[in-house]
DNA sequence: ATGCTTATGCTTAAATTGAGCATAAATCAA
DNA sequence: TTGATTTATGCTCAATTTAAGCATAAGCAT
């Protein structure tokens, strides 16, 4: 197999548009948020600036210019180049490179026509902090059951229902918060979100949740899933926290992102044994009950931590 | 924040070259391999074909045309667009989208000038199946110590050594096979791999391991790390196995990828309790000892499995 | 003081994981 | 044929990790 240049002409430059799409996440008052434009229906995006050294630096510069502050953590999500991808001028082929960025909410200088949208306004079924939300049992489950039933043939029917049960945790399946993308994709496939339709979306029979432009809600789901995975083996939550915080505040941020309730005592044990934080010596007075010790992120941890994270029966020695 | 089009002209098409780079992995006779060209010094790559519906399908078509067989599993790795990225004609800016693909070795029709390169020929230090390889204690550790020492200032010296110890598992740090990329990057930064140099690389003082063109070895390290992570929570190994296999063969494949020895009895317990496989009823005669039962991958598992994988103190109920 | 709220230390039970013993069932060398 | 060797497989055990919850501490409001 030689270098796979079909013919040398195809290797010439192509008239493509390269866009960056940012999923900028922060936690505002215990609610996980994403930066949006156009009334909450679009993710901010912009052209890739060739003068920059790298994609990362281009994105960083652009975000900093717009938000007035630096982004703590940036991670590439996915590159899309589908032919049917909707571009602004709908003429040219577009390549979109999406990024996840974490920032502290208080540090954002608000810009006109942009704002923080709550994750769970877009994905109400993803918030299980207070148990299974009504939308799931009342709407999603019956609709998905109907969708499964509407398949032709016993096999396909069972397969659809099996898939739904598996990603939404119906029947004896466990809920897995990391499957946010799969859940959105399933709802899309089942025609239960507005983005599944073109010109005239049905007003009825859709599942609650704010729709977004093109595939932006799908990209947001990707970001949520990625962050929910990441948070478990890398101390990224700290990028969303103020410099000084209580353990409960930290817990609330984790719960906000993961969409699940956390056992307070065990959470604190985990955090402490990982030595991620250190006491400042001060206490927070305004907690409503006994004052909580204040903590800060340990500086040493910032330099790349090595983590555990094996699920293989590894030989010890 | 409006849609971030600096000016409308920058939004016009740009003369960029979009390439796909494939890391095609298989396991040949217990050895994890990657498909290479140019005598093992390059990863196969080719231009993105605009006529395809998506990046994924473009890559799939191209790989199938070249290898004569389908790729079981494809996953996007990373998109590079650094200015200093070396392109074939070195004139134009290139965007490279790299992919990881898994395939069964026996199904590849060999092509001229291409072949399977063993992972560990490129990364000898990543193979710990038989304990810590000599190259680590004899060469890597002393060289990294030297590199750390050569920093100016006590702080930077300690920091460098700390980083080295952490990713390579020196001193009381545990070896983490998922840090393959970080290890390669550290060696690069320390000037211990040929790719760290331009025209005249030093012949001496490099760490063993075959160098590759441009950043291809870095991309390969990314793929290895990704696969080592993935294998723990998604049953991707099966894409590399023949339809029928023994548990030891499966174990050997996992060991090959993870670079670590696995406890046989516990491995079998894990596999069985996850219900990933089912007995065929047959036994393999040629195992050299007692015949082993033959297994196949359970079909039901192919449809998206939901997994466990939490490391948060989740509330049960 | 009394009761409410949040914080924090500590115990217990269950589940998971790393190791290894013991036996089974084949091949091979004498 | 026999015993050594090799791989397969069932099962136990102990250490560790994880989920839950009890109990006490220390603020505030009344």
XYZ file of C-alpha atoms (C1' of nucleotides) in Angstrom:
694
model
C 0.000 0.000 0.000
C 1.604 3.248 -1.088
C 0.728 6.631 0.207
C -2.871 6.698 -0.639
C -3.126 9.572 -2.985
C -5.830 8.508 -5.351
C -4.329 10.846 -7.899
C -2.047 13.746 -7.305
C -4.698 16.310 -8.245
C -6.995 15.290 -5.462
C -4.223 16.232 -3.181
C -4.434 19.862 -4.120
C -6.023 22.346 -1.817
C -9.740 22.235 -1.588
C -12.240 24.960 -1.121
C -13.329 23.992 2.335
C -14.376 26.076 5.233
C -12.858 25.196 8.570
C -14.862 26.202 11.605
C -14.286 25.862 15.277
C -17.274 25.197 17.489
C -16.887 25.731 21.214
C -18.774 24.117 24.021
C -17.862 26.430 26.861
C -18.969 25.016 30.162
C -19.268 26.589 33.563
C -21.234 26.023 36.711
C -23.384 28.975 37.726
C -25.108 28.760 41.096
C -25.027 24.990 41.091
C -26.335 24.718 37.550
C -24.134 23.399 34.754
C -24.209 25.853 31.879
C -23.052 26.241 28.339
C -22.317 29.450 26.513
C -24.805 30.029 23.709
C -25.699 32.657 21.145
C -28.859 33.510 19.229
C -31.200 33.177 22.142
C -29.744 29.934 23.313
C -30.176 28.075 20.054
C -26.602 28.002 18.839
C -23.183 27.205 20.103
C -20.620 29.928 19.442
C -18.478 29.193 16.440
C -16.037 30.939 14.220
C -13.574 30.394 11.418
C -10.246 28.830 12.082
C -7.653 31.541 11.899
C -4.753 30.409 9.812
C -2.315 32.743 11.457
C -2.383 30.764 14.654
C 0.134 28.146 15.501
C -2.404 25.517 16.326
C -6.108 24.859 16.505
C -5.955 25.030 20.240
C -4.312 28.423 20.301
C -6.706 29.742 17.683
C -9.654 28.691 19.782
C -8.130 30.002 22.954
C -7.401 33.403 21.454
C -10.860 33.664 20.021
C -12.606 32.683 23.215
C -10.476 35.017 25.254
C -11.211 37.891 22.923
C -14.898 37.224 23.246
C -15.343 36.309 26.865
C -12.661 38.556 28.250
C -11.072 35.756 30.182
C -8.949 32.692 29.767
C -10.314 29.206 29.476
C -8.798 26.873 32.010
C -9.069 23.650 30.190
C -9.551 22.917 26.523
C -10.071 19.567 24.889
C -10.870 18.636 21.338
C -14.156 16.835 20.949
C -14.804 15.776 17.408
C -14.351 16.798 13.809
C -17.360 16.728 11.542
C -17.302 16.883 7.786
C -20.543 15.399 6.682
C -21.779 16.434 3.303
C -25.210 17.232 4.636
C -23.838 19.400 7.347
C -25.552 22.739 7.292
C -23.173 25.621 6.795
C -23.942 29.251 7.120
C -23.955 29.937 3.428
C -25.106 26.427 2.567
C -22.884 26.430 -0.461
C -19.547 25.113 0.550
C -18.409 22.056 2.297
C -17.577 22.691 5.916
C -15.327 20.987 8.355
C -16.186 21.728 11.929
C -13.841 21.002 14.757
C -15.586 21.071 18.101
C -13.974 21.780 21.430
C -14.875 21.509 25.057
C -13.694 24.348 27.263
C -14.076 24.872 30.995
C -14.233 28.293 32.580
C -15.258 29.970 35.784
C -18.626 31.596 35.423
C -17.834 34.732 37.370
C -15.004 35.524 35.056
C -17.118 35.960 31.978
C -17.843 39.411 30.720
C -21.247 38.987 29.221
C -21.564 39.875 25.565
C -24.709 40.996 23.815
C -27.027 38.265 22.602
C -25.075 35.542 24.303
C -25.670 33.877 27.601
C -25.402 30.839 29.758
C -27.904 28.138 28.995
C -28.533 25.437 31.554
C -27.589 21.957 30.341
C -30.761 20.486 31.626
C -32.951 22.920 29.742
C -31.669 21.135 26.659
C -31.614 17.676 28.222
C -34.202 17.501 31.036
C -33.840 13.729 31.220
C -30.157 13.988 32.053
C -30.714 15.524 35.482
C -31.163 12.799 38.073
C -29.930 14.734 41.052
C -33.366 14.470 42.578
C -34.158 10.999 41.371
C -35.736 9.968 38.092
C -37.358 13.064 36.584
C -41.042 12.868 35.730
C -40.279 13.467 32.057
C -38.631 10.100 31.838
C -41.375 7.864 33.161
C -44.249 10.028 31.914
C -43.077 10.871 28.448
C -39.832 9.307 27.301
C -40.464 5.744 28.303
C -43.948 5.481 26.752
C -42.853 7.264 23.573
C -39.872 4.981 23.175
C -42.054 1.987 23.783
C -44.312 3.203 21.017
C -41.343 3.708 18.732
C -40.128 0.192 19.424
C -43.598 -1.205 18.755
C -43.823 0.617 15.480
C -40.963 -1.386 14.024
C -41.938 -4.125 11.624
C -41.087 -7.604 12.809
C -40.604 -9.093 16.235
C -36.813 -8.984 16.010
C -36.505 -5.269 15.211
C -39.147 -4.442 17.822
C -37.250 -6.262 20.540
C -33.993 -4.781 19.365
C -35.279 -1.229 19.539
C -36.720 -1.712 22.981
C -33.559 -3.416 24.159
C -31.519 -0.475 22.980
C -33.836 2.040 24.623
C -33.863 0.126 27.893
C -30.109 -0.186 27.861
C -29.271 3.492 27.362
C -32.085 4.913 29.481
C -31.755 2.355 32.234
C -35.254 0.931 31.954
C -36.129 -2.397 33.520
C -33.131 -3.944 35.241
C -30.559 -1.806 33.481
C -28.517 0.633 35.506
C -28.524 4.315 34.629
C -25.190 5.354 33.192
C -24.723 9.103 33.085
C -21.952 8.766 30.514
C -24.379 7.679 27.812
C -25.771 11.173 27.273
C -24.853 11.133 23.593
C -26.379 7.732 22.950
C -29.582 8.837 24.609
C -29.845 11.937 22.466
C -29.098 9.942 19.349
C -31.756 7.422 20.227
C -34.352 10.137 20.735
C -33.291 11.642 17.433
C -33.648 8.314 15.686
C -37.029 7.847 17.274
C -38.103 11.231 15.947
C -38.696 12.638 19.405
C -36.525 15.734 19.091
C -37.166 18.646 16.783
C -33.793 18.380 15.073
C -34.908 15.108 13.521
C -37.168 17.085 11.215
C -36.556 19.577 8.463
C -38.900 22.403 7.506
C -42.035 21.571 9.428
C -41.318 19.868 12.705
C -44.321 18.451 14.535
C -45.459 20.463 17.505
C -46.823 17.417 19.262
C -45.159 14.276 20.425
C -41.757 15.736 20.994
C -39.878 15.191 24.199
C -39.288 18.325 26.339
C -35.956 20.090 25.920
C -34.880 23.164 23.960
C -33.829 22.325 20.411
C -30.750 23.832 18.815
C -29.507 24.839 15.393
C -28.335 22.018 13.132
C -26.455 19.423 15.154
C -25.424 21.740 17.968
C -27.444 19.885 20.548
C -25.729 16.703 19.490
C -22.362 18.368 19.971
C -23.443 19.540 23.388
C -24.434 15.989 24.270
C -20.981 14.845 23.179
C -19.405 17.412 25.460
C -21.558 16.407 28.411
C -20.723 12.759 27.955
C -17.031 13.507 27.608
C -16.967 15.676 30.692
C -18.897 13.140 32.730
C -16.324 10.525 31.819
C -13.350 12.787 32.363
C -14.403 13.998 35.753
C -13.911 10.526 37.145
C -10.259 10.147 36.456
C -8.960 13.650 36.037
C -9.440 16.538 38.447
C -11.082 18.806 35.895
C -13.868 20.022 38.198
C -11.429 22.437 39.704
C -11.364 24.435 36.510
C -14.969 25.309 37.246
C -14.508 26.222 40.900
C -13.498 29.466 42.543
C -10.012 29.400 44.097
C -11.437 28.803 47.567
C -14.416 26.575 48.204
C -16.064 24.233 50.666
C -16.320 20.503 50.102
C -20.062 20.795 49.677
C -19.628 23.356 46.929
C -17.241 20.988 45.221
C -19.716 18.184 45.639
C -22.508 20.286 44.171
C -20.400 20.989 41.113
C -19.703 17.301 40.627
C -23.357 16.498 41.055
C -24.296 19.225 38.594
C -22.061 17.765 35.916
C -22.770 14.106 36.527
C -26.473 14.667 37.071
C -26.448 12.294 40.023
C -26.669 12.650 43.771
C -23.484 11.899 45.648
C -23.029 10.463 49.137
C -21.605 13.320 51.113
C -19.393 11.483 53.577
C -17.975 9.157 50.977
C -17.345 12.014 48.588
C -15.331 13.784 51.180
C -13.377 10.654 51.992
C -12.563 10.162 48.305
C -11.434 13.737 47.843
C -9.307 13.679 50.936
C -7.582 10.408 50.252
C -6.717 11.566 46.751
C -5.065 14.578 48.290
C -6.517 16.873 45.689
C -7.201 19.693 48.113
C -5.748 21.327 51.168
C -7.337 23.362 53.932
C -6.848 27.091 53.877
C -7.347 27.302 57.620
C -10.374 29.531 57.190
C -14.016 28.576 57.451
C -17.044 29.697 55.490
C -19.482 31.489 57.745
C -22.506 31.538 55.515
C -23.242 27.849 55.072
C -26.460 27.971 57.051
C -25.350 25.462 59.614
C -22.029 24.576 61.090
C -19.337 26.543 59.255
C -17.463 24.543 56.660
C -13.724 24.441 56.325
C -12.447 26.161 53.233
C -10.211 24.364 50.810
C -8.092 25.129 47.839
C -6.836 22.941 45.050
C -3.346 21.621 45.746
C -0.927 23.231 43.321
C 1.164 20.093 42.908
C -1.782 18.304 41.406
C -1.852 20.671 38.497
C 1.167 18.944 37.039
C -0.292 15.965 35.344
C -1.502 13.383 37.797
C -1.079 9.724 37.188
C -4.206 7.817 37.829
C -5.506 4.466 38.855
C -8.341 3.518 36.597
C -7.730 -0.104 35.697
C -10.463 -2.638 35.250
C -8.265 -5.540 34.245
C -7.152 -8.358 36.515
C -3.607 -7.136 36.584
C -0.857 -9.123 38.262
C 0.313 -7.203 41.248
C 3.987 -7.836 41.828
C -21.325 37.162 21.661
C -22.432 36.948 18.060
C -21.424 34.304 15.619
C -17.750 34.800 15.648
C -16.958 35.633 12.105
C -14.043 37.984 12.463
C -14.858 39.377 9.072
C -16.912 37.787 6.387
C -13.935 37.277 4.087
C -12.131 35.021 6.496
C -15.125 32.833 6.244
C -14.497 32.120 2.614
C -13.013 28.829 1.556
C -9.395 28.378 2.291
C -6.740 26.555 0.403
C -6.235 23.798 2.896
C -5.433 20.206 2.403
C -7.487 17.738 4.384
C -5.842 14.396 5.005
C -6.953 11.303 6.777
C -4.356 9.336 8.694
C -5.220 5.802 9.715
C -3.867 3.792 12.586
C -4.995 0.340 11.582
C -4.465 -2.126 14.372
C -4.528 -5.891 14.421
C -3.058 -8.658 16.505
C -0.862 -11.043 14.545
C 0.353 -14.126 16.372
C -0.012 -12.491 19.744
C 1.763 -9.325 18.662
C -0.118 -6.038 18.394
C 0.541 -4.519 15.001
C -0.088 -1.390 13.029
C -0.323 -1.057 9.286
C 2.571 0.965 7.907
C 3.995 2.046 4.579
C 7.441 3.125 3.407
C 9.323 0.408 5.217
C 7.487 0.889 8.447
C 8.233 4.570 8.808
C 4.887 6.031 7.918
C 1.253 5.570 8.731
C -0.965 5.229 5.687
C -2.710 8.448 4.819
C -4.685 9.914 2.002
C -6.770 12.886 1.001
C -10.263 13.276 2.250
C -12.571 12.484 -0.623
C -15.234 15.107 -0.872
C -17.670 12.835 -2.584
C -18.226 10.803 0.552
C -21.025 11.417 2.908
C -18.829 11.584 5.960
C -15.266 11.391 7.106
C -15.916 7.981 8.522
C -17.267 6.597 5.275
C -14.447 8.160 3.305
C -11.916 6.465 5.506
C -13.753 3.200 5.459
C -13.996 3.124 1.694
C -10.382 3.977 1.311
C -9.155 1.383 3.755
C -11.353 -1.258 2.220
C -10.093 -0.476 -1.246
C -6.542 -0.793 -0.029
C -6.659 -3.695 2.375
C -9.350 -5.652 0.618
C -11.368 -6.017 3.748
C -13.673 -4.147 6.018
C -12.593 -2.502 9.230
C -14.645 -3.635 12.182
C -14.346 -0.619 14.359
C -13.412 2.947 13.541
C -12.932 5.804 15.934
C -11.713 9.308 15.392
C -8.559 10.138 17.266
C -7.520 13.721 16.802
C -7.417 16.554 14.319
C -4.142 18.355 13.818
C -3.702 21.659 12.107
C -0.481 23.022 13.439
C 1.291 25.482 11.234
C 4.566 23.650 11.513
C 3.000 20.378 10.524
C 4.962 18.791 7.758
C 2.936 18.203 4.627
C 3.945 16.263 1.611
C 4.573 19.262 -0.546
C 5.558 21.383 2.423
C 3.866 24.387 0.901
C 0.298 24.393 2.014
C -1.360 24.230 5.329
C -2.670 20.805 6.156
C -5.380 19.537 8.396
C -4.955 15.928 9.351
C -7.709 13.906 10.878
C -6.431 10.722 12.445
C -8.440 7.582 12.993
C -8.054 4.351 14.871
C -9.327 1.256 13.095
C -9.430 -2.338 14.234
C -9.234 -5.246 11.844
C -8.542 -8.972 11.827
C -5.045 -9.655 10.617
C -5.884 -12.704 8.548
C -8.264 -10.692 6.475
C -5.719 -8.317 5.069
C -4.542 -8.770 1.532
C -1.000 -7.575 1.733
C -0.115 -4.715 -0.582
C 3.311 -3.892 -1.933
C 5.537 -1.816 0.315
C 3.165 -1.991 3.220
C 3.175 -4.295 6.169
C 2.363 -4.873 9.776
C 4.750 -3.257 12.205
C 4.810 -4.460 15.782
C 3.794 -1.782 18.281
C 6.644 -2.594 20.537
C 9.247 -2.152 17.831
C 8.273 1.510 18.009
C 7.752 1.595 21.746
C 9.907 -1.095 23.412
C 9.253 0.387 26.835
C 5.515 -0.119 26.491
C 5.715 -3.911 26.616
C 5.596 -5.102 30.202
C 4.095 -8.487 29.552
C 7.263 -10.073 30.861
C 7.983 -7.590 33.558
C 9.902 -4.353 33.323
C 11.943 -4.471 30.099
C 15.672 -3.969 30.368
C 15.486 -0.877 28.200
C 13.636 0.934 30.939
C 16.006 0.436 33.837
C 19.170 0.353 31.736
C 18.551 3.233 29.378
C 15.394 5.234 29.897
C 15.607 5.808 33.615
C 19.248 6.985 33.652
C 18.730 9.167 30.586
C 15.680 10.805 32.083
C 17.554 11.332 35.301
C 20.234 13.066 33.316
C 17.681 15.192 31.550
C 16.111 16.193 34.849
C 19.537 17.058 36.255
C 20.355 19.220 33.264
C 17.584 21.652 34.111
C 18.688 24.882 35.716
C 17.437 25.388 39.209
C 16.364 23.003 41.939
C 12.668 23.510 41.268
C 12.727 22.673 37.572
C 15.032 19.705 38.237
C 12.646 18.232 40.786
C 9.705 18.973 38.569
C 11.191 17.179 35.589
C 12.099 14.136 37.621
C 8.699 14.126 39.264
C 7.064 14.098 35.873
C 9.310 11.329 34.592
C 8.746 9.205 37.684
C 5.038 9.726 37.479
C 4.525 8.681 33.854
C 7.121 5.894 33.805
C 6.242 4.547 37.227
C 9.633 5.080 38.823
C 10.053 5.001 42.565
C 6.740 4.427 44.309
C 4.589 5.341 41.342
C 2.449 2.665 39.736
C 2.834 1.881 36.051
C -0.174 3.049 34.114
C -0.355 1.579 30.634
C -2.756 4.285 29.512
C -0.064 6.947 29.671
C 1.637 5.783 26.474
C 1.239 9.194 24.862
C 2.578 11.091 27.843
C 5.613 8.817 27.939
C 6.385 9.384 24.283
C 5.938 13.112 24.680
C 8.253 13.155 27.655
C 10.942 11.282 25.743
C 10.461 13.718 22.882
C 10.809 16.677 25.188
C 13.908 15.126 26.688
C 15.377 14.757 23.223
C 15.601 10.995 23.478
C 13.735 10.154 20.288
C 14.891 10.934 16.786
C 11.767 12.893 15.898
C 12.861 15.581 18.329
C 15.552 16.596 15.867
C 15.528 18.047 12.410
C 18.151 17.468 9.766
C 20.933 15.814 11.702
C 19.651 13.664 14.506
C 22.253 12.347 16.904
C 23.088 8.695 16.493
C 23.998 8.298 20.127
C 21.955 8.782 23.258
C 18.620 7.969 21.745
C 16.275 5.504 23.335
C 15.643 2.281 21.337
C 12.535 2.212 19.148
C 11.958 2.742 15.434
C 11.364 6.404 14.590
C 8.654 7.474 12.163
C 7.973 10.236 9.687
C 6.921 13.581 11.130
C 4.569 13.068 14.062
C 3.356 9.637 13.048
C 4.852 7.925 16.051
C 3.068 10.404 18.245
C -0.195 9.573 16.524
C 0.490 5.902 17.043
C 1.078 6.529 20.732
C -2.260 8.331 20.857
C -3.935 5.323 19.301
C -2.291 2.910 21.721
C -3.323 4.971 24.706
C -6.868 5.309 23.418
C -7.192 1.616 22.758
C -5.763 0.689 26.139
C -8.371 2.886 27.770
C -11.215 1.711 25.589
C -10.547 -1.959 26.061
C -11.476 -1.667 29.709
C -15.023 -0.525 29.291
C -15.997 -1.513 25.806
C -15.638 -4.973 24.290
C -13.512 -3.836 21.380
C -10.990 -6.688 21.614
C -13.426 -8.836 19.771
C -12.914 -6.849 16.620
C -9.401 -8.225 16.602
C -10.294 -11.853 17.268
C -11.291 -14.635 14.896
C -14.951 -15.651 15.194
C -14.070 -18.656 17.344
C -11.372 -18.550 19.994
C -10.243 -19.897 23.343
C -10.170 -17.800 26.477
C -6.391 -17.912 26.499
C -6.261 -16.514 22.992
C -8.554 -13.730 24.118
C -6.361 -13.147 27.129
C -3.259 -12.993 24.955
C -4.868 -10.356 22.780
C -5.751 -8.256 25.797
C -2.244 -8.652 27.144
C -0.797 -7.708 23.789
C -2.739 -4.461 23.705
C -2.382 -3.500 27.335
C 1.249 -4.572 27.514
C 0.656 -6.185 30.886
C 0.386 -9.749 32.153
C -3.068 -10.802 33.220
C -4.089 -13.261 35.931
C -5.583 -16.150 34.019
C -8.243 -17.327 36.452
C -9.416 -13.839 37.269
C -9.526 -12.881 33.625
C -11.797 -15.800 32.915
C -13.991 -14.892 35.843
C -14.318 -11.333 34.583
C -15.150 -12.387 31.046
C -17.690 -14.926 32.161
C -19.511 -12.706 34.603
C -19.818 -10.005 31.959
C -21.451 -12.544 29.685
C -19.485 -11.340 26.719
C -18.947 -14.794 25.273
C -20.713 -18.112 24.924
C -19.366 -21.634 24.447
C -19.569 -23.133 21.001
C -19.572 -26.644 22.441
C -16.364 -27.507 20.597
C -12.877 -27.687 22.010
C -9.556 -26.670 20.541
C -7.330 -29.718 20.148
C -4.019 -28.035 19.575
C -3.493 -26.121 22.768
C -0.544 -28.236 23.874
C -2.164 -29.349 27.098
C -5.710 -30.001 28.101
C -7.983 -28.932 25.255
C -9.638 -25.569 25.739
C -13.303 -24.863 25.225
C -14.022 -22.701 22.233
C -16.025 -19.538 22.579
C -17.659 -17.014 20.389
C -18.665 -13.435 21.033
C -22.288 -13.171 22.075
C -24.231 -11.492 19.302
C -26.450 -9.551 21.676
C -23.435 -7.731 23.001
C -22.741 -6.220 19.637
C -25.614 -3.856 20.144
C -24.205 -1.188 22.299
C -23.541 -2.406 25.806
C -24.132 -0.256 28.797
C -21.301 -0.290 31.203
C -20.444 0.178 34.791
C -17.386 2.323 35.026
C -18.145 4.763 37.793
C -15.613 6.009 40.246
C -17.899 8.340 42.133
C -19.605 7.580 45.433
C -22.994 7.258 43.829
C -26.130 6.796 45.901
C -27.479 3.342 45.239
C -31.254 3.309 45.560
C -32.403 26.584 75.802
C -34.713 24.214 71.644
C -34.779 22.866 67.335
C -32.989 23.239 62.504
C -29.204 23.101 59.424
C -24.891 21.825 57.659
C -20.228 19.656 58.745
C -17.449 15.912 59.808
C -15.628 11.582 62.123
C -16.229 6.721 62.261
C -18.304 1.931 61.725
C -20.238 -1.671 59.258
C -21.636 -4.626 55.533
C -21.336 -5.856 50.824
C -18.942 -6.176 46.595
C -14.811 -6.318 44.029
C -10.197 -7.628 43.192
C -5.631 -9.890 43.406
C -3.556 -14.397 44.384
C -3.003 -18.978 44.575
C -4.314 -23.986 45.544
C -6.027 -28.068 43.549
C -7.680 -30.917 40.022
C -8.615 -32.145 35.095
C -7.226 -33.519 30.623
C -4.372 -33.529 27.074
C 0.848 -34.439 24.949
C 5.465 -36.222 25.092
C 9.693 -38.649 26.486
C 11.455 -42.690 28.314
C 2.657 -47.809 30.104
C 4.171 -44.378 33.133
C 5.376 -40.227 34.773
C 6.617 -35.489 33.611
C 4.881 -31.516 31.491
C 1.565 -28.407 29.784
C -2.638 -25.982 29.508
C -7.529 -25.618 31.354
C -10.685 -24.753 34.835
C -13.095 -24.794 39.451
C -12.856 -22.815 43.903
C -11.198 -20.463 48.190
C -9.174 -16.725 50.681
C -7.714 -12.333 52.077
C -7.140 -7.519 51.125
C -9.188 -3.579 49.380
C -12.717 -0.704 47.841
C -17.321 0.991 47.952
C -21.999 2.091 49.564
C -24.626 3.337 53.576
C -25.630 5.166 57.659
C -24.922 6.352 62.732
C -23.424 9.769 65.787
C -21.605 14.014 67.148
C -20.165 18.891 66.309
C -21.070 23.624 65.617
C -23.258 27.230 63.729
C -28.157 30.035 63.374
C -33.201 31.407 64.403
C -36.626 31.695 67.726
